[in-house]
Amino acid sequence: MDLLDFDLANDAEVGVEVHLKNPRTDNDEPLFTKDGRPVTITVAGMYSRAYRDAVEAANKRLFGFPPTMLDHPMFRPQRDAADMEVLVAVTLEWQGITADGVELDFTDEAVAAVYRRFQWIREQVTKAIHDPK
């Protein structure tokens, strides 16, 4: 066994292309644009430097709150904002993401807006970030 065969940090830095699945079907049907291109979002994984740095920054912002209070509904906006910072930080690119027939520019603001509006996309991306496979 060679440990370099299990270099999860390197794999996480390269990222994984998440081919978005149709949230309205039960068979994980992949989504494609009208011209046949896959609808994808590429994200760095949880072992990447980008992920670790974003989590560390988010934790520093939440540091002043007592840990038991972070589960309180009153602190949900702060937790959600911290989670969004991490998601945006590890999103490397996307292809085929459109709204009203127009392909969206890849910006931090657009990424955050898509994740806020479309929870099903956020869930698929979050699952991929935390899956070392």
PDB file of N, CA and C in Angstrom, residues 24 55 84 91 93 106 118:
ATOM      1  N   ARG A  24     -36.713  16.782  -9.092  1.00  0.00           N
ATOM      2  CA  ARG A  24     -38.104  16.372  -9.243  1.00  0.00           C
ATOM      3  C   ARG A  24     -38.268  14.898  -9.608  1.00  0.00           C
ATOM      4  N   VAL A  55     -13.523  27.515   6.894  1.00  0.00           N
ATOM      5  CA  VAL A  55     -14.104  27.051   8.155  1.00  0.00           C
ATOM      6  C   VAL A  55     -13.447  27.775   9.331  1.00  0.00           C
ATOM      7  N   MET A  84     -22.588  29.668   4.426  1.00  0.00           N
ATOM      8  CA  MET A  84     -22.573  30.215   3.069  1.00  0.00           C
ATOM      9  C   MET A  84     -21.163  30.672   2.689  1.00  0.00           C
ATOM     10  N   THR A  91     -16.400  26.846  -3.929  1.00  0.00           N
ATOM     11  CA  THR A  91     -16.980  26.698  -5.260  1.00  0.00           C
ATOM     12  C   THR A  91     -15.992  27.267  -6.273  1.00  0.00           C
ATOM     13  N   GLU A  93     -15.969  26.695  -9.886  1.00  0.00           N
ATOM     14  CA  GLU A  93     -16.530  27.110 -11.177  1.00  0.00           C
ATOM     15  C   GLU A  93     -17.875  26.436 -11.372  1.00  0.00           C
ATOM     16  N   PHE A 106     -20.141  33.666 -13.216  1.00  0.00           N
ATOM     17  CA  PHE A 106     -19.622  33.016 -12.019  1.00  0.00           C
ATOM     18  C   PHE A 106     -18.961  34.074 -11.135  1.00  0.00           C
ATOM     19  N   PHE A 118     -31.850  28.077  -4.144  1.00  0.00           N
ATOM     20  CA  PHE A 118     -32.101  26.691  -4.543  1.00  0.00           C
ATOM     21  C   PHE A 118     -31.443  25.730  -3.556  1.00  0.00           C
TER      22      PHE A 118
END
